[in-house]
Amino acid sequence: MRLAAILLSVVYVNTQAQTVIPFSSPRWEIKGDEAKQENFDGKACIKITNGSAVLKDAGFTNGIIEFDMEVTKARYFPGMSFRMQDTNNTEAFYVRPHQSGNPDAMQYYPEYNGAGGWQLYYGDGFGNAHFIPFDRWFHVKLLVKDTSAELYLDNEQKPALFIKKLYRPVKSGMIALENPWPVAARYANFAYTETNEVTLQSKPVNARPLPPGVFTDWQVSSPFDEALLKNQAALSGIHINNLSWQNVSPDDRGIVNLDKLAPVLPNKNTVFAKIVIHSDKEVVKKLDFGFSDRVNLYFNGTLLYSGADGFMSRDYRFLGTLGLYDAVYLHLKKGDNEVVLAVSESFGGWGVMAMLEDWQE
């Protein structure tokens, strides 16, 4: 019995042990022609430009990831990925040095099918205002526990960001340090601890119920080429054959993340997202909706609205974030009414949402 207890104790201690991995270790897969090891400001490090360092055998689910980082005040987005299933599906965090001190100085988002969905995942729980140090080392520490995480910067005692919800499934995966940009970022003293014994300072937050009228029952088509919508004022004029459809529900914010369904390709960058409104009488109702990046809205087969909401489309600081920013008034007939949003995407997050006043599905 005593030997068994000792062995269990050893196993427990080993699961809590921090794993330090120098960048000279063959466990790292270094990508990018300009990624190289060097010494900078007293620390052995890796300098990454247009590349990444991937720890493919990390098997990380819960625990602590920490490293030192050095960036310059430039417009770029160096960061890290964790629970990475492959290069296109991961949990991601990065800093925006050029936005130091602003609400979007840092960002978390889940990545699906290679799409960086920062336009869909923004604001409280995804980013925070914080000053990013320049031209010196600062410490980055990420605590991950099931569906939440905390990010600490520069050895501060309070988290710089509380990630209230990690949106991808809780599943072990790789860890990567990433900087696919032409300005250098440096990383040093990388270590991680795989453990379920993680305590977050921040309190768990339950999702708020969706407001009445938010649509939760969508039908989404397979992708097609946006060019087929050109000059088409009616759905009957859009000659698209062999589309497949699936029922899709939004997330806890009412957003349908279309990136989950398919990657964005040059000739397959648009889907139909359809909702059906049953009305007991003829009536006019306001429909608030949001989309990223472009939309054609067809009501009962006829084009009613066309707009763009992409990066910098409203002003030079508009990130193209998705929200209920637009509205139309629908003259509902008695019976079933169809709203079809043809949503097209370039980059930054492919999504749609809608809410009808005084309506329940």
CSV table of C-alpha atoms in Angstrom, one decimal:
chain,number,residue,atom,x,y,z
A,1,MET,CA,0.0,0.0,0.0
A,2,ARG,CA,2.8,2.4,0.9
A,3,LEU,CA,4.7,1.7,-2.3
A,4,ALA,CA,1.5,2.3,-4.3
A,5,ALA,CA,1.0,5.6,-2.5
A,6,ILE,CA,4.6,6.7,-3.3
A,7,LEU,CA,4.1,5.8,-6.9
A,8,LEU,CA,0.9,7.7,-7.1
A,9,SER,CA,2.6,10.7,-5.5
A,10,VAL,CA,5.4,10.5,-8.1
A,11,VAL,CA,2.9,10.4,-10.9
A,12,TYR,CA,1.1,13.4,-9.5
A,13,VAL,CA,4.3,15.5,-9.1
A,14,ASN,CA,5.3,14.6,-12.7
A,15,THR,CA,2.0,15.8,-14.1
A,16,GLN,CA,2.5,19.1,-12.4
A,17,ALA,CA,6.1,19.5,-13.5
A,18,GLN,CA,7.0,22.5,-15.7
A,19,THR,CA,8.5,21.5,-19.1
A,20,VAL,CA,11.2,23.9,-20.3
A,21,ILE,CA,12.0,23.5,-24.0
A,22,PRO,CA,14.9,25.5,-25.5
A,23,PHE,CA,14.5,26.5,-29.1
A,24,SER,CA,17.5,24.2,-30.0
A,25,SER,CA,15.3,21.2,-29.1
A,26,PRO,CA,14.3,19.0,-32.0
A,27,ARG,CA,10.8,19.0,-30.6
A,28,TRP,CA,10.3,22.4,-32.2
A,29,GLU,CA,9.2,22.5,-35.9
A,30,ILE,CA,10.5,25.9,-37.0
A,31,LYS,CA,8.8,27.3,-40.1
A,32,GLY,CA,9.8,30.4,-42.1
A,33,ASP,CA,13.0,31.2,-43.8
A,34,GLU,CA,13.7,34.2,-41.5
A,35,ALA,CA,13.2,32.3,-38.2
A,36,LYS,CA,16.5,32.0,-36.4
A,37,GLN,CA,18.0,31.5,-33.0
A,38,GLU,CA,20.1,34.3,-31.5
A,39,ASN,CA,21.0,36.2,-28.3
A,40,PHE,CA,19.1,39.4,-27.6
A,41,ASP,CA,19.4,41.6,-24.6
A,42,GLY,CA,20.9,38.9,-22.5
A,43,LYS,CA,18.6,36.1,-23.5
A,44,ALA,CA,18.9,33.1,-25.8
A,45,CYS,CA,15.9,33.4,-28.0
A,46,ILE,CA,14.3,32.7,-31.4
A,47,LYS,CA,13.6,35.6,-33.8
A,48,ILE,CA,10.6,34.9,-35.9
A,49,THR,CA,9.7,36.9,-39.0
A,50,ASN,CA,7.2,35.4,-41.5
A,51,GLY,CA,7.1,32.1,-39.6
A,52,SER,CA,6.4,30.1,-36.5
A,53,ALA,CA,7.7,27.6,-34.0
A,54,VAL,CA,5.4,24.7,-33.4
A,55,LEU,CA,5.5,22.2,-30.6
A,56,LYS,CA,3.7,19.4,-32.3
A,57,ASP,CA,3.9,16.9,-29.5
A,58,ALA,CA,2.8,19.2,-26.7
A,59,GLY,CA,-0.6,17.4,-26.1
A,60,PHE,CA,-1.7,20.5,-24.2
A,61,THR,CA,-5.3,20.8,-22.9
A,62,ASN,CA,-5.2,22.5,-19.5
A,63,GLY,CA,-2.3,24.2,-17.7
A,64,ILE,CA,0.1,27.0,-18.0
A,65,ILE,CA,2.0,28.3,-21.0
A,66,GLU,CA,4.6,31.0,-20.5
A,67,PHE,CA,7.5,32.7,-22.3
A,68,ASP,CA,9.2,36.0,-22.7
A,69,MET,CA,8.5,38.2,-25.7
A,70,GLU,CA,10.0,41.3,-27.4
A,71,VAL,CA,8.1,43.4,-30.0
A,72,THR,CA,8.5,46.7,-31.7
A,73,LYS,CA,6.0,49.5,-32.2
A,74,ALA,CA,4.9,48.4,-35.6
A,75,ARG,CA,1.6,47.3,-37.2
A,76,TYR,CA,1.8,43.5,-36.9
A,77,PHE,CA,0.1,40.7,-34.9
A,78,PRO,CA,2.6,38.4,-33.2
A,79,GLY,CA,1.2,35.8,-30.7
A,80,MET,CA,0.6,32.2,-30.0
A,81,SER,CA,-1.8,29.3,-30.6
A,82,PHE,CA,-2.8,26.5,-28.2
A,83,ARG,CA,-4.9,23.3,-28.3
A,84,MET,CA,-4.0,23.5,-32.0
A,85,GLN,CA,-5.5,20.6,-34.0
A,86,ASP,CA,-3.7,21.7,-37.2
A,87,THR,CA,-2.6,25.0,-38.7
A,88,ASN,CA,-6.2,25.9,-39.6
A,89,ASN,CA,-8.0,25.0,-36.4
A,90,THR,CA,-6.8,26.4,-33.1
A,91,GLU,CA,-7.3,28.7,-30.2
A,92,ALA,CA,-5.3,31.9,-30.9
A,93,PHE,CA,-4.1,34.9,-29.0
A,94,TYR,CA,-2.0,37.8,-30.3
A,95,VAL,CA,-1.0,41.4,-29.5
A,96,ARG,CA,-1.4,44.5,-31.6
A,97,PRO,CA,1.7,46.6,-30.7
A,98,HIS,CA,0.5,49.5,-32.8
A,99,GLN,CA,-2.7,49.6,-30.7
A,100,SER,CA,-0.9,49.7,-27.4
A,101,GLY,CA,-3.2,51.2,-24.8
A,102,ASN,CA,-6.3,50.9,-26.9
A,103,PRO,CA,-9.2,48.5,-26.4
A,104,ASP,CA,-7.9,46.2,-29.2
A,105,ALA,CA,-4.3,46.0,-27.9
A,106,MET,CA,-4.7,42.3,-27.7
A,107,GLN,CA,-7.1,39.6,-29.0
A,108,TYR,CA,-8.3,36.1,-28.5
A,109,TYR,CA,-10.3,34.2,-31.1
A,110,PRO,CA,-11.1,30.6,-32.1
A,111,GLU,CA,-9.9,29.7,-35.5
A,112,TYR,CA,-11.9,27.5,-37.8
A,113,ASN,CA,-10.8,26.4,-41.3
A,114,GLY,CA,-7.9,28.8,-41.4
A,115,ALA,CA,-10.0,31.9,-40.8
A,116,GLY,CA,-8.8,34.4,-38.3
A,117,GLY,CA,-12.2,35.4,-36.8
A,118,TRP,CA,-11.3,38.6,-35.0
A,119,GLN,CA,-14.3,40.4,-36.6
A,120,LEU,CA,-16.7,38.0,-34.9
A,121,TYR,CA,-14.9,37.7,-31.5
A,122,TYR,CA,-14.2,41.1,-30.1
A,123,GLY,CA,-14.9,43.3,-27.0
A,124,ASP,CA,-15.2,42.0,-23.5
A,125,GLY,CA,-13.8,38.6,-23.0
A,126,PHE,CA,-11.9,38.7,-26.3
A,127,GLY,CA,-9.7,41.8,-26.0
A,128,ASN,CA,-8.7,44.5,-23.6
A,129,ALA,CA,-6.9,47.8,-23.3
A,130,HIS,CA,-3.3,47.3,-22.1
A,131,PHE,CA,0.0,48.9,-22.7
A,132,ILE,CA,2.3,46.7,-24.7
A,133,PRO,CA,6.0,47.2,-23.9
A,134,PHE,CA,8.3,47.9,-26.8
A,135,ASP,CA,11.9,47.0,-27.5
A,136,ARG,CA,12.4,45.0,-24.3
A,137,TRP,CA,11.5,41.7,-22.9
A,138,PHE,CA,8.1,41.2,-21.2
A,139,HIS,CA,6.6,38.0,-19.8
A,140,VAL,CA,3.5,36.3,-21.2
A,141,LYS,CA,1.7,33.8,-19.1
A,142,LEU,CA,-1.5,32.0,-20.1
A,143,LEU,CA,-3.6,29.9,-17.7
A,144,VAL,CA,-6.0,27.6,-19.3
A,145,LYS,CA,-8.8,25.7,-17.5
A,146,ASP,CA,-11.4,23.9,-19.5
A,147,THR,CA,-13.5,26.6,-21.2
A,148,SER,CA,-11.8,29.7,-19.8
A,149,ALA,CA,-8.4,31.2,-19.6
A,150,GLU,CA,-6.4,34.2,-18.2
A,151,LEU,CA,-3.6,36.1,-19.9
A,152,TYR,CA,-1.0,37.8,-17.7
A,153,LEU,CA,1.5,40.3,-19.2
A,154,ASP,CA,4.8,41.7,-17.9
A,155,ASN,CA,4.7,39.8,-14.5
A,156,GLU,CA,1.6,41.7,-13.4
A,157,GLN,CA,-0.4,40.2,-10.6
A,158,LYS,CA,-3.8,40.7,-12.2
A,159,PRO,CA,-4.8,39.3,-15.6
A,160,ALA,CA,-4.5,41.6,-18.6
A,161,LEU,CA,-7.3,39.6,-20.2
A,162,PHE,CA,-9.9,37.2,-18.9
A,163,ILE,CA,-11.1,34.9,-21.7
A,164,LYS,CA,-14.5,34.1,-20.4
A,165,LYS,CA,-15.2,31.4,-22.9
A,166,LEU,CA,-12.9,29.4,-25.2
A,167,TYR,CA,-15.1,28.6,-28.1
A,168,ARG,CA,-13.4,25.5,-29.6
A,169,PRO,CA,-14.0,22.1,-28.1
A,170,VAL,CA,-11.8,21.2,-25.1
A,171,LYS,CA,-9.3,19.0,-26.8
A,172,SER,CA,-5.6,18.5,-26.5
A,173,GLY,CA,-3.3,19.8,-29.2
A,174,MET,CA,-0.1,21.5,-30.2
A,175,ILE,CA,1.3,24.9,-29.1
A,176,ALA,CA,2.8,27.4,-31.5
A,177,LEU,CA,4.5,30.7,-31.3
A,178,GLU,CA,3.5,32.6,-34.4
A,179,ASN,CA,4.5,35.8,-36.3
A,180,PRO,CA,3.5,35.5,-40.0
A,181,TRP,CA,4.4,39.2,-40.6
A,182,PRO,CA,7.5,40.9,-42.0
A,183,VAL,CA,8.4,42.7,-38.7
A,184,ALA,CA,10.4,40.6,-36.2
A,185,ALA,CA,9.1,39.3,-32.9
A,186,ARG,CA,11.4,37.5,-30.4
A,187,TYR,CA,10.5,34.7,-27.9
A,188,ALA,CA,12.6,33.3,-25.0
A,189,ASN,CA,12.4,31.1,-22.0
A,190,PHE,CA,9.5,29.0,-23.2
A,191,ALA,CA,7.9,26.5,-20.8
A,192,TYR,CA,4.6,24.8,-20.2
A,193,THR,CA,2.8,22.8,-17.5
A,194,GLU,CA,0.1,20.3,-18.4
A,195,THR,CA,-2.2,20.1,-15.5
A,196,ASN,CA,-5.9,20.2,-14.6
A,197,GLU,CA,-5.0,21.9,-11.2
A,198,VAL,CA,-5.3,25.4,-12.5
A,199,THR,CA,-6.9,28.2,-10.5
A,200,LEU,CA,-8.2,31.3,-12.2
A,201,GLN,CA,-8.6,34.6,-10.3
A,202,SER,CA,-11.5,35.6,-12.5
A,203,LYS,CA,-15.0,34.3,-11.7
A,204,PRO,CA,-16.8,32.1,-14.3
A,205,VAL,CA,-19.4,34.0,-16.3
A,206,ASN,CA,-22.7,32.4,-17.4
A,207,ALA,CA,-23.9,33.4,-20.8
A,208,ARG,CA,-26.8,35.8,-20.9
A,209,PRO,CA,-30.0,34.6,-22.5
A,210,LEU,CA,-30.4,35.9,-26.0
A,211,PRO,CA,-32.8,38.8,-26.4
A,212,PRO,CA,-36.3,38.0,-27.7
A,213,GLY,CA,-36.4,37.9,-31.4
A,214,VAL,CA,-32.9,36.7,-32.1
A,215,PHE,CA,-33.0,34.0,-34.7
A,216,THR,CA,-31.7,30.6,-33.6
A,217,ASP,CA,-32.9,28.4,-36.5
A,218,TRP,CA,-31.0,29.0,-39.7
A,219,GLN,CA,-30.5,27.1,-42.9
A,220,VAL,CA,-27.2,27.6,-44.6
A,221,SER,CA,-26.2,26.6,-48.1
A,222,SER,CA,-22.9,25.2,-49.4
A,223,PRO,CA,-20.5,28.0,-50.7
A,224,PHE,CA,-20.6,29.4,-54.2
A,225,ASP,CA,-19.0,32.3,-56.1
A,226,GLU,CA,-20.1,35.8,-55.1
A,227,ALA,CA,-19.8,36.8,-58.8
A,228,LEU,CA,-23.1,35.0,-59.4
A,229,LEU,CA,-25.0,37.6,-57.4
A,230,LYS,CA,-23.9,40.5,-59.7
A,231,ASN,CA,-26.9,42.5,-61.0
A,232,GLN,CA,-29.3,39.9,-59.7
A,233,ALA,CA,-32.3,41.7,-58.1
A,234,ALA,CA,-34.2,38.4,-57.6
A,235,LEU,CA,-33.3,35.0,-56.3
A,236,SER,CA,-34.8,33.4,-59.4
A,237,GLY,CA,-32.1,35.0,-61.5
A,238,ILE,CA,-29.2,33.4,-59.6
A,239,HIS,CA,-28.5,30.1,-61.4
A,240,ILE,CA,-26.9,28.0,-58.8
A,241,ASN,CA,-27.4,24.2,-59.0
A,242,ASN,CA,-26.6,21.4,-56.6
A,243,LEU,CA,-26.4,23.5,-53.4
A,244,SER,CA,-26.6,21.5,-50.2
A,245,TRP,CA,-28.2,22.8,-47.1
A,246,GLN,CA,-27.8,22.3,-43.4
A,247,ASN,CA,-29.6,23.5,-40.2
A,248,VAL,CA,-27.3,25.7,-38.1
A,249,SER,CA,-27.7,27.3,-34.7
A,250,PRO,CA,-25.9,30.4,-33.5
A,251,ASP,CA,-23.5,30.7,-30.6
A,252,ASP,CA,-24.4,32.1,-27.2
A,253,ARG,CA,-24.2,35.7,-28.7
A,254,GLY,CA,-26.6,34.9,-31.5
A,255,ILE,CA,-23.8,34.8,-34.2
A,256,VAL,CA,-23.7,32.1,-36.8
A,257,ASN,CA,-20.0,31.5,-37.5
A,258,LEU,CA,-19.9,30.5,-41.1
A,259,ASP,CA,-16.2,29.8,-41.0
A,260,LYS,CA,-17.1,26.6,-39.1
A,261,LEU,CA,-18.9,25.3,-42.1
A,262,ALA,CA,-16.4,25.8,-44.9
A,263,PRO,CA,-13.1,27.5,-45.7
A,264,VAL,CA,-13.2,30.7,-47.8
A,265,LEU,CA,-12.0,30.1,-51.3
A,266,PRO,CA,-11.7,32.5,-54.2
A,267,ASN,CA,-14.6,30.9,-56.1
A,268,LYS,CA,-16.5,29.8,-53.0
A,269,ASN,CA,-16.8,32.8,-50.8
A,270,THR,CA,-20.6,33.2,-50.4
A,271,VAL,CA,-23.4,31.3,-48.8
A,272,PHE,CA,-27.1,31.7,-48.5
A,273,ALA,CA,-28.3,32.0,-44.9
A,274,LYS,CA,-32.0,31.6,-44.7
A,275,ILE,CA,-34.6,32.2,-42.0
A,276,VAL,CA,-38.4,31.6,-42.2
A,277,ILE,CA,-40.8,34.0,-40.5
A,278,HIS,CA,-44.3,32.8,-40.0
A,279,SER,CA,-46.8,35.6,-39.4
A,280,ASP,CA,-50.5,35.2,-38.4
A,281,LYS,CA,-51.3,38.4,-40.2
A,282,GLU,CA,-50.1,41.0,-42.6
A,283,VAL,CA,-47.8,43.4,-40.6
A,284,VAL,CA,-44.6,45.5,-40.9
A,285,LYS,CA,-41.7,44.4,-38.6
A,286,LYS,CA,-38.2,45.8,-38.2
A,287,LEU,CA,-35.4,43.3,-38.9
A,288,ASP,CA,-32.0,44.1,-37.3
A,289,PHE,CA,-29.1,42.2,-38.8
A,290,GLY,CA,-25.4,41.9,-39.0
A,291,PHE,CA,-23.0,40.4,-41.4
A,292,SER,CA,-19.3,40.1,-42.4
A,293,ASP,CA,-18.1,41.1,-44.9
A,294,ARG,CA,-20.9,41.8,-47.6
A,295,VAL,CA,-24.5,40.9,-48.0
A,296,ASN,CA,-27.4,40.8,-50.4
A,297,LEU,CA,-30.7,40.5,-48.5
A,298,TYR,CA,-33.6,38.9,-50.4
A,299,PHE,CA,-37.1,39.1,-48.9
A,300,ASN,CA,-39.6,36.6,-50.4
A,301,GLY,CA,-37.3,36.3,-53.4
A,302,THR,CA,-36.7,40.0,-54.1
A,303,LEU,CA,-33.5,41.9,-53.3
A,304,LEU,CA,-34.3,44.4,-50.6
A,305,TYR,CA,-30.8,45.4,-49.3
A,306,SER,CA,-27.2,45.3,-50.4
A,307,GLY,CA,-24.3,46.4,-48.2
A,308,ALA,CA,-20.7,46.1,-47.2
A,309,ASP,CA,-19.4,45.9,-43.6
A,310,GLY,CA,-15.8,44.8,-44.1
A,311,PHE,CA,-12.5,46.1,-42.7
A,312,MET,CA,-12.3,49.9,-42.8
A,313,SER,CA,-15.6,50.1,-44.7
A,314,ARG,CA,-17.2,52.6,-42.3
A,315,ASP,CA,-14.1,54.6,-41.3
A,316,TYR,CA,-10.3,54.1,-41.0
A,317,ARG,CA,-10.6,52.5,-37.5
A,318,PHE,CA,-13.6,50.3,-38.2
A,319,LEU,CA,-12.4,46.7,-37.9
A,320,GLY,CA,-15.3,45.2,-39.7
A,321,THR,CA,-16.7,43.7,-36.5
A,322,LEU,CA,-20.1,42.0,-36.7
A,323,GLY,CA,-23.1,43.4,-34.9
A,324,LEU,CA,-26.7,44.4,-35.3
A,325,TYR,CA,-25.7,47.5,-37.1
A,326,ASP,CA,-28.2,47.5,-40.0
A,327,ALA,CA,-32.0,47.2,-40.3
A,328,VAL,CA,-34.8,46.9,-42.8
A,329,TYR,CA,-38.6,47.0,-42.4
A,330,LEU,CA,-40.3,43.8,-43.7
A,331,HIS,CA,-43.9,43.9,-45.0
A,332,LEU,CA,-44.8,40.4,-43.8
A,333,LYS,CA,-47.6,38.6,-45.5
A,334,LYS,CA,-49.8,36.2,-43.7
A,335,GLY,CA,-48.1,32.8,-43.6
A,336,ASP,CA,-44.5,32.0,-44.2
A,337,ASN,CA,-42.0,34.6,-45.3
A,338,GLU,CA,-38.4,33.9,-46.3
A,339,VAL,CA,-35.4,36.1,-45.6
A,340,VAL,CA,-32.3,35.0,-47.5
A,341,LEU,CA,-29.0,36.7,-46.8
A,342,ALA,CA,-26.3,36.0,-49.3
A,343,VAL,CA,-23.2,36.6,-47.1
A,344,SER,CA,-19.8,37.0,-48.8
A,345,GLU,CA,-16.4,37.0,-47.1
A,346,SER,CA,-12.9,38.3,-47.8
A,347,PHE,CA,-11.0,37.9,-44.4
A,348,GLY,CA,-11.4,38.4,-40.7
A,349,GLY,CA,-14.4,36.3,-39.9
A,350,TRP,CA,-17.4,35.1,-41.9
A,351,GLY,CA,-20.7,35.4,-40.0
A,352,VAL,CA,-24.3,36.5,-39.8
A,353,MET,CA,-27.0,37.3,-37.2
A,354,ALA,CA,-30.5,38.7,-37.1
A,355,MET,CA,-33.3,39.8,-34.8
A,356,LEU,CA,-36.9,40.6,-35.5
A,357,GLU,CA,-38.8,42.9,-33.2
A,358,ASP,CA,-41.6,41.4,-31.0
A,359,TRP,CA,-41.2,37.9,-32.5
A,360,GLN,CA,-40.6,34.4,-31.1
A,361,GLU,CA,-39.4,31.4,-33.2
